[in-house]
Tab-separated table of N, CA and C in Angstrom:
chain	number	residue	atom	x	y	z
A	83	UNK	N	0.839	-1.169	0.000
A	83	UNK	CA	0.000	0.000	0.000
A	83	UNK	C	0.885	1.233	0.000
A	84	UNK	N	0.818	2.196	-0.955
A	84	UNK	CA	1.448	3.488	-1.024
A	84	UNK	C	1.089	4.536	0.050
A	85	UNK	N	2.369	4.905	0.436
A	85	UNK	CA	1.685	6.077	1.577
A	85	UNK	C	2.000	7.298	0.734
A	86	UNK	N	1.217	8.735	1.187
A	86	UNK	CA	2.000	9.750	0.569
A	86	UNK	C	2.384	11.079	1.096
A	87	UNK	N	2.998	11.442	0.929
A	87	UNK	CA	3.230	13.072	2.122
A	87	UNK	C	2.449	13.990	1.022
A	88	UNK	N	2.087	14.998	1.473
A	88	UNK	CA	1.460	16.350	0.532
A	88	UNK	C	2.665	17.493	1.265
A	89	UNK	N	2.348	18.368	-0.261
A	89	UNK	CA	2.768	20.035	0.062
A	89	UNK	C	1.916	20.693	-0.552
A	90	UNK	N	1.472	21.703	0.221
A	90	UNK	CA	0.683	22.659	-0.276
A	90	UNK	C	1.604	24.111	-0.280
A	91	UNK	N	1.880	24.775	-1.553
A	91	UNK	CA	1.928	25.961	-1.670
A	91	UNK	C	1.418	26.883	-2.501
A	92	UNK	N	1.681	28.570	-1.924
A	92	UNK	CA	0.904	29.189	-1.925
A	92	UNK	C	0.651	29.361	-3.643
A	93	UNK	N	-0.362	29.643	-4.399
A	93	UNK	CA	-0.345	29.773	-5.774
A	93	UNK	C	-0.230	30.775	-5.905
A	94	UNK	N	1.007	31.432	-6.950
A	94	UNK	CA	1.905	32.611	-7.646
A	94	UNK	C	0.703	33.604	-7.514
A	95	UNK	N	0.754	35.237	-7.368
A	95	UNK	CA	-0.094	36.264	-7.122
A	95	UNK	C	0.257	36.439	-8.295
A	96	UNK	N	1.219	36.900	-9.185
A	96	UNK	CA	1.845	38.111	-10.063
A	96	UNK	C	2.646	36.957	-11.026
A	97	UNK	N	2.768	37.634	-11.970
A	97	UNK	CA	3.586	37.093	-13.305
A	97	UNK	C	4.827	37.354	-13.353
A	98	UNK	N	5.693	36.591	-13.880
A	98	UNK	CA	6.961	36.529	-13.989
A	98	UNK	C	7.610	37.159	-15.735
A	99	UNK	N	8.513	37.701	-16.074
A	99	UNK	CA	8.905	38.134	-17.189
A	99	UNK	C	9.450	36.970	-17.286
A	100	UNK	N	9.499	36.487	-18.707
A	100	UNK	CA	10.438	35.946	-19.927
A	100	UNK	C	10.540	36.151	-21.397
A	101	UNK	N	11.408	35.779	-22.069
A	101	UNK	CA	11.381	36.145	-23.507
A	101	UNK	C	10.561	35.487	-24.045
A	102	UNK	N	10.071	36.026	-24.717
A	102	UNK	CA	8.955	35.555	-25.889
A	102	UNK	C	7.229	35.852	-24.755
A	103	UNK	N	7.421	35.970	-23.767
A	103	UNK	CA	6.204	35.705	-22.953
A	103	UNK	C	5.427	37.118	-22.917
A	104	UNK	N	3.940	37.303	-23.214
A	104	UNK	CA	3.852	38.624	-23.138
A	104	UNK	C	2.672	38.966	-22.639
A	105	UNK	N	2.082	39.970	-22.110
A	105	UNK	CA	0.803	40.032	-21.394
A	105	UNK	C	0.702	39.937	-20.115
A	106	UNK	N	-0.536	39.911	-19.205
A	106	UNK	CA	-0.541	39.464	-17.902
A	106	UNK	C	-1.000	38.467	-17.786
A	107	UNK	N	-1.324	37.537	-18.251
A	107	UNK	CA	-2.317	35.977	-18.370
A	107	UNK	C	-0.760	35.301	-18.827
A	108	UNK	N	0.051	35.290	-19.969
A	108	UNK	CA	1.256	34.692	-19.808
A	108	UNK	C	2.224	34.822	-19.230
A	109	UNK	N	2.387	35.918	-18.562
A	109	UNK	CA	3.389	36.043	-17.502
A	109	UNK	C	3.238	35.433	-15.969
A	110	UNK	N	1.452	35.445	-16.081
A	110	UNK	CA	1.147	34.190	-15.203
A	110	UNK	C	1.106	32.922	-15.064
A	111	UNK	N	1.022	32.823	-16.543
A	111	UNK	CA	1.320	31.035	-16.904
A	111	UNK	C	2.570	30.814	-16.559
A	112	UNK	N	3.778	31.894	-16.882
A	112	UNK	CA	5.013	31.067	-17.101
A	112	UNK	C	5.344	31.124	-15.406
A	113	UNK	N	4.646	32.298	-14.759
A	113	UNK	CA	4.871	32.088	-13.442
A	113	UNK	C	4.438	30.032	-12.138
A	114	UNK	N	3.784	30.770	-12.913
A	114	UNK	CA	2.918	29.349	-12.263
A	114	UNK	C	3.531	27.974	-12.973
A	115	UNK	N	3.634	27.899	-14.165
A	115	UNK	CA	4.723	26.399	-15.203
A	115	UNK	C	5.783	26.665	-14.218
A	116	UNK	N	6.800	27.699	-13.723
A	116	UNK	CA	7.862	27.381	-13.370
A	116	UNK	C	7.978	27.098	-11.783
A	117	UNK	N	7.048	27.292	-10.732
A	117	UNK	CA	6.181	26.903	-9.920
A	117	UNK	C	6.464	25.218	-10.004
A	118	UNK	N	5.696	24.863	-11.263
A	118	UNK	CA	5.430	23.645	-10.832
A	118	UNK	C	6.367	22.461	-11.735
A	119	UNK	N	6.993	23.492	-12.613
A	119	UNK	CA	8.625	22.247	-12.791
A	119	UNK	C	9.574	22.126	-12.348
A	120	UNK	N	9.618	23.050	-10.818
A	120	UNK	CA	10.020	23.027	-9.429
A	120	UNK	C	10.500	22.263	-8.775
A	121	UNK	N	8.779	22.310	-8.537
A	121	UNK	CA	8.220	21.028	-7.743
A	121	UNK	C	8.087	19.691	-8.564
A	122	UNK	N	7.598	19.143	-9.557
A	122	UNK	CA	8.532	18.167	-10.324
A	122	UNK	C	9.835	17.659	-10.417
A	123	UNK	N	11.152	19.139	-10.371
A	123	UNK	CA	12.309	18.614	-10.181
A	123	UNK	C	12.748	17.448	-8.960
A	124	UNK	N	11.631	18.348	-8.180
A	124	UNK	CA	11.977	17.617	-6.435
A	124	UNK	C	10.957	16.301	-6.300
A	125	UNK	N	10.381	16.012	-7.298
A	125	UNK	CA	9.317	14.665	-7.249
A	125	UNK	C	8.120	14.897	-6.962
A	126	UNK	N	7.660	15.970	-7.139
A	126	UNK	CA	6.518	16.458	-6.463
A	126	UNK	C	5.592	16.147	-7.331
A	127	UNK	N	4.422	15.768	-7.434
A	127	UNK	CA	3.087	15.350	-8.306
A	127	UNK	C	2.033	16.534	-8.139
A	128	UNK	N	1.525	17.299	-9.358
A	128	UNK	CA	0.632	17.980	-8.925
A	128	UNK	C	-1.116	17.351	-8.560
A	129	UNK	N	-1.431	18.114	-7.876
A	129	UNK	CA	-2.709	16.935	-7.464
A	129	UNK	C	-3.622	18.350	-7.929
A	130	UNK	N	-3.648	19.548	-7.067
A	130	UNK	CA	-5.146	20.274	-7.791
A	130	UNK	C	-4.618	21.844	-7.090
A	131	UNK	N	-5.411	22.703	-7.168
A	131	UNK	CA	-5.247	23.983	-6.879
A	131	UNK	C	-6.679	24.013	-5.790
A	132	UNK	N	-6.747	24.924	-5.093
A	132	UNK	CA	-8.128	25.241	-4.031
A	132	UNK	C	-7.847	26.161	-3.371
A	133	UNK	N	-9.395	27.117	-3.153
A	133	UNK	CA	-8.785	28.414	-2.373
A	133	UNK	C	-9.900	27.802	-1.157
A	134	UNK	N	-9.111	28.633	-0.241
A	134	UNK	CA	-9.205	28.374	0.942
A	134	UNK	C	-9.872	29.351	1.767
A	135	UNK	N	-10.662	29.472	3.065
A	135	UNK	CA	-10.937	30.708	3.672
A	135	UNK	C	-9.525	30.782	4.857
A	136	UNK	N	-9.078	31.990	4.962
A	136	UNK	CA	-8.103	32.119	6.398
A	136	UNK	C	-8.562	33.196	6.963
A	137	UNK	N	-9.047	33.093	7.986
A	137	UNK	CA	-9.017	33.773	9.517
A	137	UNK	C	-7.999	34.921	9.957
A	138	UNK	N	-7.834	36.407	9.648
A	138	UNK	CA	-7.017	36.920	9.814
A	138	UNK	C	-7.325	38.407	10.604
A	139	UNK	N	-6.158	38.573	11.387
A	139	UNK	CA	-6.491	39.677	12.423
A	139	UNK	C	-6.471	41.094	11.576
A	140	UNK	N	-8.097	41.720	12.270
A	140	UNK	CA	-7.870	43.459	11.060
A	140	UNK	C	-7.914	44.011	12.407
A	141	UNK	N	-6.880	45.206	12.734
A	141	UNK	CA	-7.154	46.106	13.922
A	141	UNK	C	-7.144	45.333	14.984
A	142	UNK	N	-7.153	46.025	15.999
A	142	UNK	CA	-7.249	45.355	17.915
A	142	UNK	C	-7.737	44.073	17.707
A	143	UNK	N	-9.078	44.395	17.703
A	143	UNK	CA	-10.144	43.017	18.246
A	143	UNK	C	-10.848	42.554	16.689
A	144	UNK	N	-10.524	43.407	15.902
A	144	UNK	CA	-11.209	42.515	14.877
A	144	UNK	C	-10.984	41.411	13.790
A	145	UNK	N	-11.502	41.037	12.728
A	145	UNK	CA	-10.902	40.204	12.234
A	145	UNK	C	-11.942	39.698	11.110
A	146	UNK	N	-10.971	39.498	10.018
A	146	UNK	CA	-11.731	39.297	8.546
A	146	UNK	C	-11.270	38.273	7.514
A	147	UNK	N	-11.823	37.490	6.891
A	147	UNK	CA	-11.548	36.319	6.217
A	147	UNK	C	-11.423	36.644	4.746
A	148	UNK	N	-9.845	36.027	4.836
A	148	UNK	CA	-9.134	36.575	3.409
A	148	UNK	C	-9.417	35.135	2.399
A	149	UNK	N	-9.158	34.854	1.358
A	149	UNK	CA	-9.377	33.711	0.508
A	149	UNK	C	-7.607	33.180	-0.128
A	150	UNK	N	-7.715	32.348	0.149
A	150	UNK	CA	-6.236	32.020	-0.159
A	150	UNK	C	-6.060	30.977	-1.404
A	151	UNK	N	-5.490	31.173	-2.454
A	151	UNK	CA	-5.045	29.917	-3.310
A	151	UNK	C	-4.135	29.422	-3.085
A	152	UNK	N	-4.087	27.969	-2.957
A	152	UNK	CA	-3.019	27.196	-2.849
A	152	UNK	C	-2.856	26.297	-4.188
A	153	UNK	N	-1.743	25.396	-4.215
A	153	UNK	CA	-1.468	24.195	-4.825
A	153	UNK	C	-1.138	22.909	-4.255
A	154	UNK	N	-1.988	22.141	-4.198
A	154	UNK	CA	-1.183	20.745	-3.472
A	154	UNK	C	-0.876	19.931	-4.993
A	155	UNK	N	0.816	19.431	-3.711
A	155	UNK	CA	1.227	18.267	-4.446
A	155	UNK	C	1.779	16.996	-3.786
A	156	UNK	N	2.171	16.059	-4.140
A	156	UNK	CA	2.217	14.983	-3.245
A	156	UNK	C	3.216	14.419	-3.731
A	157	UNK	N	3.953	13.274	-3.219
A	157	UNK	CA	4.805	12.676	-3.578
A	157	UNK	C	4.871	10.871	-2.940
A	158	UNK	N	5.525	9.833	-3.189
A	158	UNK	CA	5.090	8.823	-2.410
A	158	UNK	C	6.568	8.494	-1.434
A	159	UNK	N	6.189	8.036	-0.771
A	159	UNK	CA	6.773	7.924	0.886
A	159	UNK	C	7.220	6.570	0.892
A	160	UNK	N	8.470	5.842	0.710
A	160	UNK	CA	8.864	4.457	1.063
A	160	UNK	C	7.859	3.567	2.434
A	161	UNK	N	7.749	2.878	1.919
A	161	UNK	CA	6.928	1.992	3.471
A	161	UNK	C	8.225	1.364	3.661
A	162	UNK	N	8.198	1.746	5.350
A	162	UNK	CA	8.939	0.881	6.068
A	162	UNK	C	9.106	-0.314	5.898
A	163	UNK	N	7.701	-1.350	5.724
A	163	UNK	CA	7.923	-2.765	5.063
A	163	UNK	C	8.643	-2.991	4.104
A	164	UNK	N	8.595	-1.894	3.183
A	164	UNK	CA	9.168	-2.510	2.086
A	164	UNK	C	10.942	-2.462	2.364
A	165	UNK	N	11.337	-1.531	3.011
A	165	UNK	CA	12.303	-1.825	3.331
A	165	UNK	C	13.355	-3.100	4.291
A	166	UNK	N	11.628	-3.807	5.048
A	166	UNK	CA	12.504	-4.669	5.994
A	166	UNK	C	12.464	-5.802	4.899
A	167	UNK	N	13.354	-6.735	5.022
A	167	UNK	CA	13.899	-8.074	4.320
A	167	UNK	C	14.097	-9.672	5.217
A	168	UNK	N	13.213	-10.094	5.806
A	168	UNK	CA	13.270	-11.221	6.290
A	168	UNK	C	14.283	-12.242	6.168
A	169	UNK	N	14.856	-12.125	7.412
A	169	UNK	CA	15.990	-13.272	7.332
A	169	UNK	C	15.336	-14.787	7.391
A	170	UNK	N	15.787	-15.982	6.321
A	170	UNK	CA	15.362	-17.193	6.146
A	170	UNK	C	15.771	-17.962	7.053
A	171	UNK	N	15.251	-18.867	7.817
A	171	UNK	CA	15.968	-19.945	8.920
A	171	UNK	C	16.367	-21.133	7.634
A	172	UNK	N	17.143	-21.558	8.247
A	172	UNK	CA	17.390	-23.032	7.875
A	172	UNK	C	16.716	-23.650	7.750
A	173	UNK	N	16.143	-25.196	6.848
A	173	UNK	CA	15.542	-26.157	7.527
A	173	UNK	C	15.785	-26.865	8.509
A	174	UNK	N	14.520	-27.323	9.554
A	174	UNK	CA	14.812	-28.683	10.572
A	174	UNK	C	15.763	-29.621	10.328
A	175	UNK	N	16.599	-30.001	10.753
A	175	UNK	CA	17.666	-31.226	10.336
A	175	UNK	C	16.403	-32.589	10.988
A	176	UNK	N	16.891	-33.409	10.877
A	176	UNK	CA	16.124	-34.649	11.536
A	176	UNK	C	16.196	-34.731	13.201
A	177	UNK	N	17.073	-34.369	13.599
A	177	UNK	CA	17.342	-34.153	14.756
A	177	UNK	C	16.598	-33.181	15.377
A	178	UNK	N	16.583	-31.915	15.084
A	178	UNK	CA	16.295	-30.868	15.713
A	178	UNK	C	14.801	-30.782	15.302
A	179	UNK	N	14.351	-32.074	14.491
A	179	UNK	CA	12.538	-31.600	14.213
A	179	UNK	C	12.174	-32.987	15.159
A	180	UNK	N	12.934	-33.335	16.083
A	180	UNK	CA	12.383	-34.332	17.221
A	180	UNK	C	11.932	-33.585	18.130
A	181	UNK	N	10.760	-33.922	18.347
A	181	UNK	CA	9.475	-32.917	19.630
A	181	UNK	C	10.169	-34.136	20.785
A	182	UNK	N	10.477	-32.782	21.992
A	182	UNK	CA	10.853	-33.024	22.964
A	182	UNK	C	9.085	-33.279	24.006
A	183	UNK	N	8.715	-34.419	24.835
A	183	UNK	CA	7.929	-34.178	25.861
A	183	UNK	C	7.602	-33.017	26.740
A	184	UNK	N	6.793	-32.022	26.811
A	184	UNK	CA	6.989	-30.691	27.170
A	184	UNK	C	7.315	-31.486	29.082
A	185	UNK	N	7.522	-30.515	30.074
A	185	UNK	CA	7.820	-30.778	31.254
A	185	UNK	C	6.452	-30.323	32.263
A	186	UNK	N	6.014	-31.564	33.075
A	186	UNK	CA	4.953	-31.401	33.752
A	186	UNK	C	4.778	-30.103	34.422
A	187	UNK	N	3.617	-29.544	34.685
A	187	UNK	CA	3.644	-28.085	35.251
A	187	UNK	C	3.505	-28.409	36.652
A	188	UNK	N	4.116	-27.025	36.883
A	188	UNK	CA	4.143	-27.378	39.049
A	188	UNK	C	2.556	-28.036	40.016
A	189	UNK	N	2.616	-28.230	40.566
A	189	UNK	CA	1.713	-28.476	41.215
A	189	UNK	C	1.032	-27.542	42.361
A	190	UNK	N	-0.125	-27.529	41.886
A	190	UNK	CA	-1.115	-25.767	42.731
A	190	UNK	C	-2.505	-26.844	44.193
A	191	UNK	N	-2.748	-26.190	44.553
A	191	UNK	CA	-3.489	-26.769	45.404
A	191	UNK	C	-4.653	-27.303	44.497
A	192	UNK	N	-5.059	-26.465	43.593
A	192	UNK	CA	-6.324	-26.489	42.691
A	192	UNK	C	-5.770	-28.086	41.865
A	193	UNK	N	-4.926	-27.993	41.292
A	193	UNK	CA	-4.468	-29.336	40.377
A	193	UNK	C	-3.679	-30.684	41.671
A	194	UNK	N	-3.890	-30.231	42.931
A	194	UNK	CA	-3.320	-31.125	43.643
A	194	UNK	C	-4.342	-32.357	43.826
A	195	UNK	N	-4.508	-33.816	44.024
A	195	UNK	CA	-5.342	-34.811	44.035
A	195	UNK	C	-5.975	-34.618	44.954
A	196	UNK	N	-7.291	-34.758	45.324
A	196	UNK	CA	-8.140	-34.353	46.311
A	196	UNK	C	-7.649	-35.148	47.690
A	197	UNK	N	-7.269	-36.440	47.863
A	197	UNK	CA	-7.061	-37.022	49.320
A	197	UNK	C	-5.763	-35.762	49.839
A	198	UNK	N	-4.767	-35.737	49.025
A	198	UNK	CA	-3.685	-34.701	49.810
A	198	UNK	C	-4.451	-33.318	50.433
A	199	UNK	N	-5.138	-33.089	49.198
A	199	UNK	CA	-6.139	-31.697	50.277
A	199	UNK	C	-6.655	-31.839	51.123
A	200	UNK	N	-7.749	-32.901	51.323
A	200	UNK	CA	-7.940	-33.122	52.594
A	200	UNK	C	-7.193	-33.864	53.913
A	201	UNK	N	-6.225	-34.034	53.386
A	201	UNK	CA	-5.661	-34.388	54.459
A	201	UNK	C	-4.989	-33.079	55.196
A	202	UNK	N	-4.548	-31.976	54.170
A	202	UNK	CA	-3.775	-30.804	54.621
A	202	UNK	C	-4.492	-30.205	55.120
A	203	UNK	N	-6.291	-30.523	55.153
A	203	UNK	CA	-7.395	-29.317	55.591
A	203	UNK	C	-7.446	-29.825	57.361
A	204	UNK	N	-7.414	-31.580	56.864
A	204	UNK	CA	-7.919	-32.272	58.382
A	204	UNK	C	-6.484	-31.733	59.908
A	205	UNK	N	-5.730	-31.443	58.769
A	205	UNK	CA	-4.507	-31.110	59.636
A	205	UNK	C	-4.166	-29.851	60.306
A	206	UNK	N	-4.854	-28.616	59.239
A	206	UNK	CA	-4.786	-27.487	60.145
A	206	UNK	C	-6.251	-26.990	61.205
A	207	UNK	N	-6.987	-28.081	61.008
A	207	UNK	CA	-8.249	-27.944	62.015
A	207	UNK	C	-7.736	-28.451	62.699
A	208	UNK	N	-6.784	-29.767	63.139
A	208	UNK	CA	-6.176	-29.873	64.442
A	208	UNK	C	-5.577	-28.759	65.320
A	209	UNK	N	-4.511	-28.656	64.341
A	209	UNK	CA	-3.678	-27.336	65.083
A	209	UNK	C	-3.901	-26.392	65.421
A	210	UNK	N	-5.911	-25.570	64.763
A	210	UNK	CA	-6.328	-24.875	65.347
A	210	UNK	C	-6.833	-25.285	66.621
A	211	UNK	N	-7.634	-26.628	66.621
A	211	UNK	CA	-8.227	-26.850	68.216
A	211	UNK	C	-7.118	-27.225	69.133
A	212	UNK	N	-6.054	-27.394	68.960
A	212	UNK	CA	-5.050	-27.421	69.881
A	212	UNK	C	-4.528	-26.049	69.811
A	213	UNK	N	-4.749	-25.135	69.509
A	213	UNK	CA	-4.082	-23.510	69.789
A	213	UNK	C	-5.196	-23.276	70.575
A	214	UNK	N	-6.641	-23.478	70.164
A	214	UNK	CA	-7.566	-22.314	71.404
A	214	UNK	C	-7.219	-23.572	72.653
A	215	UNK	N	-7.459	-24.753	72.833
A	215	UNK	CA	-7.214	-25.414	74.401
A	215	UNK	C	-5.843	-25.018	75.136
């Protein structure tokens, strides 16, 4: 699965001079083409343009919403997976694919055989009626 980072920047206000380029609509084109073979140089993908509302302080306490154009572009992001590379085990030899008997688990009062419990129960009711006499 591709991941991707974005950049958004701001889209060119004003036109740029070049030769052969003339007007204010092509001096904006070439502004904005060189904008974005830029960002191409650096891998950047253009995805779309969108203006935006921003929130901006007018005077002391007030405040008025300017419209902003941007450009996003994106680019794709290595996945970590793809970078990890799984080391292969060996196969089992004949030997080492012999299943060992696992080792009995300790013994709890709960898994202990019922005569030993009661015998350990019959034993501390003695020792209590011989503590109160």
């Amino acid at each position: 699965m591709s991941q991707w980072e974005y950049k958004v920047v701001p889209a060119p206000t004003k036109g740029t001079k070049a030769h052969g380029v003339k007007g204010p609509e092509g001096r904006f084109a070439n502004a904005l083409q060189s904008l974005m073979n830029d960002m191409g140089r650096e891998g950047w993908e253009y995805q779309r343009a969108e203006t935006l509302p921003s929130i901006e302080r007018s005077g002391l306490t007030g405040s008025t919403t300017e419209w902003r154009n941007v450009l996003v572009f994106r680019r794709a992001v290595a996945d970590a997976i793809d970078d990890f590379e799984p080391e292969l085990l060996p196969a089992p030899t004949p030997e080492t694919a012999v299943s060992k008997k696992p080792a009995d688990p300790p013994m709890t009062a709960a898994t202990q055989p019922a005569a030993e419990t009661e015998e350990a129960s019959a034993e501390t009711t003695a020792d209590e009626t011989n503590a109160q006499k």
